Short mmCIF file of C-alpha atoms in Angstrom, two decimals:
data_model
loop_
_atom_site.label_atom_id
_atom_site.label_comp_id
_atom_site.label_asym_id
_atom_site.label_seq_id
_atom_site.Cartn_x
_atom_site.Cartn_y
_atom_site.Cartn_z
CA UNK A 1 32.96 8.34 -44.07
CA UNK A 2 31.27 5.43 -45.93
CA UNK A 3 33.36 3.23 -43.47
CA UNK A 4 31.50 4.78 -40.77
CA UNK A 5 27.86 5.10 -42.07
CA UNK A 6 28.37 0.58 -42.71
CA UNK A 7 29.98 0.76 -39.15
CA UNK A 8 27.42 2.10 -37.44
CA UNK A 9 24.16 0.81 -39.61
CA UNK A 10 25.71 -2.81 -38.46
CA UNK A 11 25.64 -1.92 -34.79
CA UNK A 12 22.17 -0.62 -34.89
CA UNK A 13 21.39 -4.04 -36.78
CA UNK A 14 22.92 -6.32 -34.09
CA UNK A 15 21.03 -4.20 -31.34
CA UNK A 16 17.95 -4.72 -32.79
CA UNK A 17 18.86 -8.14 -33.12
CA UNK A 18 20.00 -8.36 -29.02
CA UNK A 19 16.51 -5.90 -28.14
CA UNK A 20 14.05 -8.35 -30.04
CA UNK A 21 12.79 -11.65 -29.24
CA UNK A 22 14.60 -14.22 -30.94
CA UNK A 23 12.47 -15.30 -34.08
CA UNK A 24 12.37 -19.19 -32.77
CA UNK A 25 11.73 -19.53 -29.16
CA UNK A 26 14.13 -22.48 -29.20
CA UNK A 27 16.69 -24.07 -30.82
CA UNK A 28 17.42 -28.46 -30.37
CA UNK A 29 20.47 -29.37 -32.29
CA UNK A 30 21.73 -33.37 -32.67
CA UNK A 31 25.32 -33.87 -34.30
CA UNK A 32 28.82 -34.56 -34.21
CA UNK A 33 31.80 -32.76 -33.54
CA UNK A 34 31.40 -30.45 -35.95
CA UNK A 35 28.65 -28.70 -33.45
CA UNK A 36 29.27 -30.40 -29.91
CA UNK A 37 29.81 -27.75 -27.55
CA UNK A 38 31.45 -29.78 -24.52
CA UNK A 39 28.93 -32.92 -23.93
CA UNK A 40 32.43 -34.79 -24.85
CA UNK A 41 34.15 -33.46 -21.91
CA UNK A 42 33.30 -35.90 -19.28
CA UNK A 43 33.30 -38.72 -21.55
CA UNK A 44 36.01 -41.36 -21.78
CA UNK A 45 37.15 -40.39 -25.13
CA UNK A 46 39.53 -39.52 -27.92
CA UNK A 47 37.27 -37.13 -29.52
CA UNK A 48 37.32 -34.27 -27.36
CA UNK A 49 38.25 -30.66 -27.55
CA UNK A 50 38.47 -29.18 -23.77
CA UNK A 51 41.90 -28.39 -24.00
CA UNK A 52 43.99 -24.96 -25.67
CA UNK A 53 44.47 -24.29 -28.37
CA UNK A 54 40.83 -25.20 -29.62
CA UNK A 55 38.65 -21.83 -28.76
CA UNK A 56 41.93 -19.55 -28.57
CA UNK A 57 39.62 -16.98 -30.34
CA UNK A 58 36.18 -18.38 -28.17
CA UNK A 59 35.51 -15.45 -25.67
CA UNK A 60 34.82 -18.37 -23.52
CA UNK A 61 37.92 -20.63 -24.16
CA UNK A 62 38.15 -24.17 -24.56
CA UNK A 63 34.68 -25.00 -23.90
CA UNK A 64 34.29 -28.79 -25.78
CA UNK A 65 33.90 -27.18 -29.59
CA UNK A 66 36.32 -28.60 -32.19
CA UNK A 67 37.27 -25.02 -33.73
CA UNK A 68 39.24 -21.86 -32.68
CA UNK A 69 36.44 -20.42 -32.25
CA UNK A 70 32.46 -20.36 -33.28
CA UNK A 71 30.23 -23.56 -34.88
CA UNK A 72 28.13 -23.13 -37.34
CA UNK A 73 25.34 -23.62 -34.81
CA UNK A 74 26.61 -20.61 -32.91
CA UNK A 75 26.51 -18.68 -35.67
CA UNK A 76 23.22 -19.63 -36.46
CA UNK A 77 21.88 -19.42 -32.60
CA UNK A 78 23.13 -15.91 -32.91
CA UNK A 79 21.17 -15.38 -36.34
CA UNK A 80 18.16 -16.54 -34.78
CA UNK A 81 18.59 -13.84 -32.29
CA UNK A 82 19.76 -15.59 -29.15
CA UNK A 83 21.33 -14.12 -26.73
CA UNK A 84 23.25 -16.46 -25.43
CA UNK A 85 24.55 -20.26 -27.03
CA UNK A 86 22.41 -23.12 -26.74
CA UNK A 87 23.71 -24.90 -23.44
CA UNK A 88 24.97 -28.33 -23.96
CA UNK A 89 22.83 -31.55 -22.66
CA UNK A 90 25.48 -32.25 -20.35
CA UNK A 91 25.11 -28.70 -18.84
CA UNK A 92 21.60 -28.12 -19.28
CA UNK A 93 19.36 -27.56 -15.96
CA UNK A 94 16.16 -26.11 -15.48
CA UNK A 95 14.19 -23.24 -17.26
CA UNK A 96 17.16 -23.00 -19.64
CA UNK A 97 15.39 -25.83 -21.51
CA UNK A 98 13.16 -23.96 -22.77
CA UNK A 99 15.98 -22.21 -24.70
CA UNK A 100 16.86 -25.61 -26.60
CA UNK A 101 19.88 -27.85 -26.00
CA UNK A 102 22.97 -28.80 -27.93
CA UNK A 103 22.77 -32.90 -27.75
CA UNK A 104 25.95 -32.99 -30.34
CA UNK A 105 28.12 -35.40 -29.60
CA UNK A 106 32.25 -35.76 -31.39
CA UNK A 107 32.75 -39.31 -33.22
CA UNK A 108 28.86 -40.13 -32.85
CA UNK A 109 26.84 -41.64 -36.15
CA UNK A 110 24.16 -42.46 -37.26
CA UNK A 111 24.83 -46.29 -36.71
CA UNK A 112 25.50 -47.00 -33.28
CA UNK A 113 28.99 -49.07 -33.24
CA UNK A 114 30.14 -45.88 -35.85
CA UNK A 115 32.89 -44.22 -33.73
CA UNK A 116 33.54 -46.62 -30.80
CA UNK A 117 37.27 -46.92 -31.58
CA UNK A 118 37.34 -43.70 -30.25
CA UNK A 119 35.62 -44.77 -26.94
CA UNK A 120 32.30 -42.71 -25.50
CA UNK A 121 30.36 -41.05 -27.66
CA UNK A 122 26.65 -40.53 -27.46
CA UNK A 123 24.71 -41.57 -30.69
CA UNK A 124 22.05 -40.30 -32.73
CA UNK A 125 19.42 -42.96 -31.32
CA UNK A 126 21.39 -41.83 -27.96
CA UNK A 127 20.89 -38.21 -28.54
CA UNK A 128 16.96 -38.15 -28.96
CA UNK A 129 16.74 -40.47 -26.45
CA UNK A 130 18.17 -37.68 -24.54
CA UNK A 131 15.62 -35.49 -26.20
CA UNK A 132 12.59 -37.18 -24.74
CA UNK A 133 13.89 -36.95 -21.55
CA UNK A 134 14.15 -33.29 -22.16
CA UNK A 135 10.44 -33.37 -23.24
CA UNK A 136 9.29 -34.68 -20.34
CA UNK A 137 11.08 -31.85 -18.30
CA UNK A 138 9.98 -29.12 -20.81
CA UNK A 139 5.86 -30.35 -19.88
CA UNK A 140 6.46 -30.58 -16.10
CA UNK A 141 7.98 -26.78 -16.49
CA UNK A 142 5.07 -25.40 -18.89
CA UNK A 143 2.22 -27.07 -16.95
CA UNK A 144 0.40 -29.84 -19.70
CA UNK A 145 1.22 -31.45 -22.66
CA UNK A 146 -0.67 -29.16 -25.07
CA UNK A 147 1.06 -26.44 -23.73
CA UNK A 148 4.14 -28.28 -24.41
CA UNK A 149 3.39 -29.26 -27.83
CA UNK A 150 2.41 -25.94 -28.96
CA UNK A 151 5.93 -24.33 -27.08
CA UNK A 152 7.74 -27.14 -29.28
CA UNK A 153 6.04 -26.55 -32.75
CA UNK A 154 7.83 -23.68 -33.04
CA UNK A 155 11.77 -24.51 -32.13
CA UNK A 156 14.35 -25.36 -34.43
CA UNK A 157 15.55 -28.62 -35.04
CA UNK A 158 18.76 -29.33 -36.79
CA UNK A 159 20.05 -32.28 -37.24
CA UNK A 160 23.88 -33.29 -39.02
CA UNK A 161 25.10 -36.49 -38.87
CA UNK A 162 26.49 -39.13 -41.49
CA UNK A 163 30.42 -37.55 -41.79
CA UNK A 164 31.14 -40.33 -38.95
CA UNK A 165 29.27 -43.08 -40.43
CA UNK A 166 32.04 -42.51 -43.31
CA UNK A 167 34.96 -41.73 -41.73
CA UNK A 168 34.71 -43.29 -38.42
CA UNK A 169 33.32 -46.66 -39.79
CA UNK A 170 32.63 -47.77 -43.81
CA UNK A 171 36.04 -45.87 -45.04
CA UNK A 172 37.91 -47.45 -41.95
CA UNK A 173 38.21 -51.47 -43.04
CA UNK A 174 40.97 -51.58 -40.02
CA UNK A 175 37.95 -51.48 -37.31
CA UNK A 176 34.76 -52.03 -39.40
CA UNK A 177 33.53 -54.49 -41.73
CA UNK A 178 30.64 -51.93 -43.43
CA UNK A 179 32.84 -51.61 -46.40
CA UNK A 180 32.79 -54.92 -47.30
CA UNK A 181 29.34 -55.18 -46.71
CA UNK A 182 27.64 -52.68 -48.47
CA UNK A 183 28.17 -50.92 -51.38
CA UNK A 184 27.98 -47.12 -51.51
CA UNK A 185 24.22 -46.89 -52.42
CA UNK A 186 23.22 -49.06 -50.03
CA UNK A 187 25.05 -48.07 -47.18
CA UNK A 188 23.41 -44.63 -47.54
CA UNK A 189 20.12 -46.46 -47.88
CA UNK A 190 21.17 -47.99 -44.37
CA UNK A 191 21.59 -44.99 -42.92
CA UNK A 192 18.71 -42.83 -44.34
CA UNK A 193 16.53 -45.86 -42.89
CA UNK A 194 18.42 -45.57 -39.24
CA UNK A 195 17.67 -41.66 -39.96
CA UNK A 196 14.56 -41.82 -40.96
CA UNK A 197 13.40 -43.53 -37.51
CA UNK A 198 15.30 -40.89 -35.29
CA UNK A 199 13.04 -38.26 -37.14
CA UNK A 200 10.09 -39.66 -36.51
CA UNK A 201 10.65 -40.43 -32.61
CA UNK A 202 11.52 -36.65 -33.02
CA UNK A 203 7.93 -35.74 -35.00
CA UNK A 204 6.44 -37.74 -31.80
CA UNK A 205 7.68 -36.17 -29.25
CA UNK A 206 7.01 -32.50 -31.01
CA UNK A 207 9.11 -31.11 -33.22
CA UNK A 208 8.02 -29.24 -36.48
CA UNK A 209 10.74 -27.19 -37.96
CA UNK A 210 13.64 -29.73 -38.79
CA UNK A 211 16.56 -28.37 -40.70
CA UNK A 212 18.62 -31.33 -42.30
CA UNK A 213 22.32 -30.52 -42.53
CA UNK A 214 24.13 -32.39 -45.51
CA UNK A 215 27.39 -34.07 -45.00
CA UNK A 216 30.35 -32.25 -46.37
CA UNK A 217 33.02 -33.18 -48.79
CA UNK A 218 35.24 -35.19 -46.05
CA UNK A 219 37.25 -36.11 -48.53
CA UNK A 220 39.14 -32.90 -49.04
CA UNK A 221 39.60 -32.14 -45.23
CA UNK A 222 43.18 -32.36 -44.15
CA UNK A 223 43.13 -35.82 -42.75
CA UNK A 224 41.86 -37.49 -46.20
CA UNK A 225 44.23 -35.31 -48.49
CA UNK A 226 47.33 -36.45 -46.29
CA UNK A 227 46.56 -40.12 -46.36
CA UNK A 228 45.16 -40.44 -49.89
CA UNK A 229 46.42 -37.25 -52.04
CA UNK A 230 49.47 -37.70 -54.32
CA UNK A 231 49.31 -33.93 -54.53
CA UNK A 232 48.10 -33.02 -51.13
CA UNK A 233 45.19 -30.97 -52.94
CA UNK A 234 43.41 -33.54 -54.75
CA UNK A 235 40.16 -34.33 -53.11
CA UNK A 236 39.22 -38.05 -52.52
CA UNK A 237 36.61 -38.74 -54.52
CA UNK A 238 35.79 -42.31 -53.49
CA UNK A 239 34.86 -40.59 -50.52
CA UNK A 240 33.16 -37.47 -51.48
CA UNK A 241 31.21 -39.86 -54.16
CA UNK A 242 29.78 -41.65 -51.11
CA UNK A 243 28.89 -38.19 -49.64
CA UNK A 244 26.99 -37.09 -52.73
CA UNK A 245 25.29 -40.38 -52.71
CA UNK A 246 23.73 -40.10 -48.77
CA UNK A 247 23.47 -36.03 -49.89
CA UNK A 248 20.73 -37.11 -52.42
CA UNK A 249 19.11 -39.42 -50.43
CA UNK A 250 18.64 -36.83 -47.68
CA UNK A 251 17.12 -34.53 -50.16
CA UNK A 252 14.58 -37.51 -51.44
CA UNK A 253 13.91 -37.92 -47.94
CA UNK A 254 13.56 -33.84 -46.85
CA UNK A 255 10.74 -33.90 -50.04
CA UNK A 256 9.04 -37.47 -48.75
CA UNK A 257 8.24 -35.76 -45.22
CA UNK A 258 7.24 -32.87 -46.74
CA UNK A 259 5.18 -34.25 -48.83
CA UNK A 260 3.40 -36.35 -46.31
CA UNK A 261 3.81 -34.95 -42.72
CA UNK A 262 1.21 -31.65 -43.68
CA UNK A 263 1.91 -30.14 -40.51
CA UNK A 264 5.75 -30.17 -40.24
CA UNK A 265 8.32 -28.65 -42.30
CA UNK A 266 11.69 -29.96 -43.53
CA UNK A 267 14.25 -28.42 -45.16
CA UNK A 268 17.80 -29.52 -46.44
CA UNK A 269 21.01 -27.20 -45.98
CA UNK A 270 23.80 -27.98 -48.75
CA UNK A 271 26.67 -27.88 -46.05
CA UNK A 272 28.55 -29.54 -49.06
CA UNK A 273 27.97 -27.03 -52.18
CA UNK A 274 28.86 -24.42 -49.93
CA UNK A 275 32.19 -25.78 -49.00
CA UNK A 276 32.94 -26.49 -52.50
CA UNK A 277 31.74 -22.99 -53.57
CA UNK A 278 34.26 -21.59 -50.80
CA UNK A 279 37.06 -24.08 -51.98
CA UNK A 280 36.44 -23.00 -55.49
CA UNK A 281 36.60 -19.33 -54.48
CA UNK A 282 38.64 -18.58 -51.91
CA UNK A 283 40.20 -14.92 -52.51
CA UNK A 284 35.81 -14.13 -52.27
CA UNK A 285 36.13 -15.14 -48.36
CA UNK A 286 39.44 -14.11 -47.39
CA UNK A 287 41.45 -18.05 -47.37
CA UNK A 288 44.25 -18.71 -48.74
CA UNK A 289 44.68 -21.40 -47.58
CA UNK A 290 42.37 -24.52 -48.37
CA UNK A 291 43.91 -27.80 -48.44
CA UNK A 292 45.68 -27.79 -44.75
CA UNK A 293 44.73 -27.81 -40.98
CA UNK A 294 45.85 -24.43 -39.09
CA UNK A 295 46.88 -26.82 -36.46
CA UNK A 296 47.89 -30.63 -36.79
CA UNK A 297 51.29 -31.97 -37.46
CA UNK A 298 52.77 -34.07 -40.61
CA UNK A 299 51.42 -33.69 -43.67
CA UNK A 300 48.74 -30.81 -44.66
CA UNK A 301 49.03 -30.46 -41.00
CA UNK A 302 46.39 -33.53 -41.07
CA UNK A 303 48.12 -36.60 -40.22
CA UNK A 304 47.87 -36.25 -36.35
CA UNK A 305 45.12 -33.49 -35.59
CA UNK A 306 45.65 -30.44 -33.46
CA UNK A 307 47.39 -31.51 -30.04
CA UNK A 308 47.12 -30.31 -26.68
CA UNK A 309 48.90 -27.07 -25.94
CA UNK A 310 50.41 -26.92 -29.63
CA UNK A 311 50.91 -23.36 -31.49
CA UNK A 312 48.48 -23.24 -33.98
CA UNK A 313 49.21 -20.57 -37.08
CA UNK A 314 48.53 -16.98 -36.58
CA UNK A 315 46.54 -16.26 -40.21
CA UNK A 316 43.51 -18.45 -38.92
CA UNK A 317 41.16 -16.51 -40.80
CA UNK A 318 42.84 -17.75 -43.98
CA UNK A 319 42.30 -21.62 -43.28
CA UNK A 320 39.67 -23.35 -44.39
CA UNK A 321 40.55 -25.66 -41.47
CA UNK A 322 41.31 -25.45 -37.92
CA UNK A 323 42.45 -29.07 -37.51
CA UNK A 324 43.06 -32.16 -39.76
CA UNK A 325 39.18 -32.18 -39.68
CA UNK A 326 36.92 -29.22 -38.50
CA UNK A 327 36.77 -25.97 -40.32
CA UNK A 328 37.61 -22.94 -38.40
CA UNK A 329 35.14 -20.07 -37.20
CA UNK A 330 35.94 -18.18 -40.54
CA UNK A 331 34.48 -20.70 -42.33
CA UNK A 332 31.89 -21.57 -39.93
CA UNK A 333 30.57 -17.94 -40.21
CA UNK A 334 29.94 -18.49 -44.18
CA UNK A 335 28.76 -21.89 -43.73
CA UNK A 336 25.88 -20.63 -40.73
CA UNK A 337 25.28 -17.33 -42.16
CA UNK A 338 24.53 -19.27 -45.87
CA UNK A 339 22.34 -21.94 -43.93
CA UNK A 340 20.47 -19.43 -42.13
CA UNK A 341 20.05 -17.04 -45.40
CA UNK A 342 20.77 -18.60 -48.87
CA UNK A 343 23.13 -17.02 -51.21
CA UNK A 344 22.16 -19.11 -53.80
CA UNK A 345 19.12 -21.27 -54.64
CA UNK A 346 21.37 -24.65 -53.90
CA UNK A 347 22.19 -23.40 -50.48
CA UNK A 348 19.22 -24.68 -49.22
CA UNK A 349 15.92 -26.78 -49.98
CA UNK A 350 13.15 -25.80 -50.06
CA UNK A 351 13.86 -22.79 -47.18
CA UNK A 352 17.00 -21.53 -45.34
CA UNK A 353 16.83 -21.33 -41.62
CA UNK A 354 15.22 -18.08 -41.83
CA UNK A 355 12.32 -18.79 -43.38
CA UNK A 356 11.87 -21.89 -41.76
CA UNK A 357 11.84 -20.00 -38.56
CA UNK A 358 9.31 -17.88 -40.19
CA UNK A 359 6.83 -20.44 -40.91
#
């Protein structure tokens, strides 16, 4: 009976949810593969998901996204009570605009040249470039700039990028010479700087509400743990060390804007504590399994990632991970539902989504 009373409380919740405006008129999201959603797919490119099995539990299919099934930005589209995903760039026509657009793009950095052994990507710099563009469409449609401005003070921005600028470039001496070049401290000093002037172009051209997504600990995902883990379950820390490093430097940077842009609002989301926290916990979320790829071949199932047409294991819900990279929609669902409303106090700083919206 219980069973039934939770049942049907939740489906009165996500009606209300599907009735109601959404509480951000728009969502703009800039990133990697982590949340592309098919502006890959024409590209000349390695990094590209348009093929089965990635979104064998999307109702749409394979649709671009680098998981079985949801993002973390679909989660959070749906949290902000969309209803419908934010249409990729690639896709985007029209009054649909006004909804937001998914710029994400798989292999892209922060640093332009981060990536390129994987061929077409479309960078950060790339990305708001695309942006402005969009800007200029979104006046023409709502009649004057002021109009325009006011529409665009109150969408969500959300921005992740940085995991590339480490894998795909300063931990990859084979193809780039950043390694040499920098040490850890300043790399991330290089790229908060590159960072730093894709926000502002961004402030410019109207946005308000920017949500700052940390990099995650890429040096437990599959891939890392089968190159560079005697055990296969010891993290990388050379890597994840670098990670904290840029992490802390995004926060310094969240506070800095904060402090001196009075009329926007920043806010970091701890994409990293809450991996660890799920890592550390499993059993709490369901996984059992943490250290492996549901689909990839050779060791932890991360040596080669998840290949066209392969079987990928049944228990998804208990990976982690998808692929030798991406977590799966299980964990995507903890990781946007935490972003959007904090568990804890570390989950987010100073707001979660939610409140941001709010603001």
């Amino acid at each position: 009976m219980m069973m039934k009373v939770i049942m049907i409380m939740a489906m009165a919740m996500a009606m209300n949810i599907a009735m109601c405006d959404p509480i951000a008129p728009c969502y703009f999201i800039f990133g990697d593969s982590l949340v592309d959603s098919g502006n890959n797919n024409r590209l000349t490119s390695l990094a590209r998901a348009d093929y089965f099995p990635y979104g064998i539990d999307f109702q749409f299919g394979p649709t671009g996204r680098f998981s079985n099934g949801k993002t973390t930005v679909d989660v959070i589209t749906e949290l902000l009570g969309f209803d419908d995903y934010i249409t990729p760039y690639s896709q985007a026509r029209g009054d649909d605009i006004l909804r937001g657009v998914n710029y994400a793009s798989a292999a892209a950095g922060i640093r332009e040249e981060t990536g390129r052994q994987l061929g077409a990507r479309i960078t950060f710099a790339g990305q708001v470039a695309n942006h402005v563009n969009t800007v200029s469409q979104v006046v023409n449609i709502l009649g004057d700039e002021n109009e325009a401005a006011n529409y665009l003070s109150k969408c969500i921005y959300s921005i992740g990028l940085g995991s590339n600028d480490y894998l795909n470039n300063y931990f990859m001496p084979v193809y780039y010479s950043t390694g040499n070049q920098y040490s850890p401290d300043s790399f991330a000093n290089d790229l908060i700087n590159r960072y730093t002037q894709q926000l502002r172009i961004l402030y410019n051209n109207g946005a308000r509400k920017f949500a700052l997504i940390g990099i995650g600990a890429i040096g437990c995902s599959p891939n890392e743990l089968a190159q560079n883990s005697r055990d296969g379950r010891t993290c990388d820390e050379r890597i994840n060390s670098a990670n904290r490093i840029f992490n802390s430097k995004l926060v310094s940077l969240v506070d800095h804007f904060n402090q001196n842009t009075p009329d926007a609002k920043f806010t970091y989301i701890n994409a990293y504590g809450i991996f660890q926290e799920m890592v550390a916990n499993p059993a709490r979320y369901g996984f059992r399994v943490t250290n492996a790829g549901c689909c990839g071949v050779g060791r932890n199932n991360g040596q080669i990632t998840c290949l066209p047409g392969q079987a990928p294991c049944l228990n998804r819900d208990e990976f982690v991970f998808w692929d030798a990279f991406h977590p799966g929609e299980a964990a995507n669902v903890v990781i946007g539902g935490r972003s959007f409303q904090r568990e804890s106090a570390s989950d987010a700083h100073p707001y979660d989504i939610q409140q941001l919206a709010m603001l």
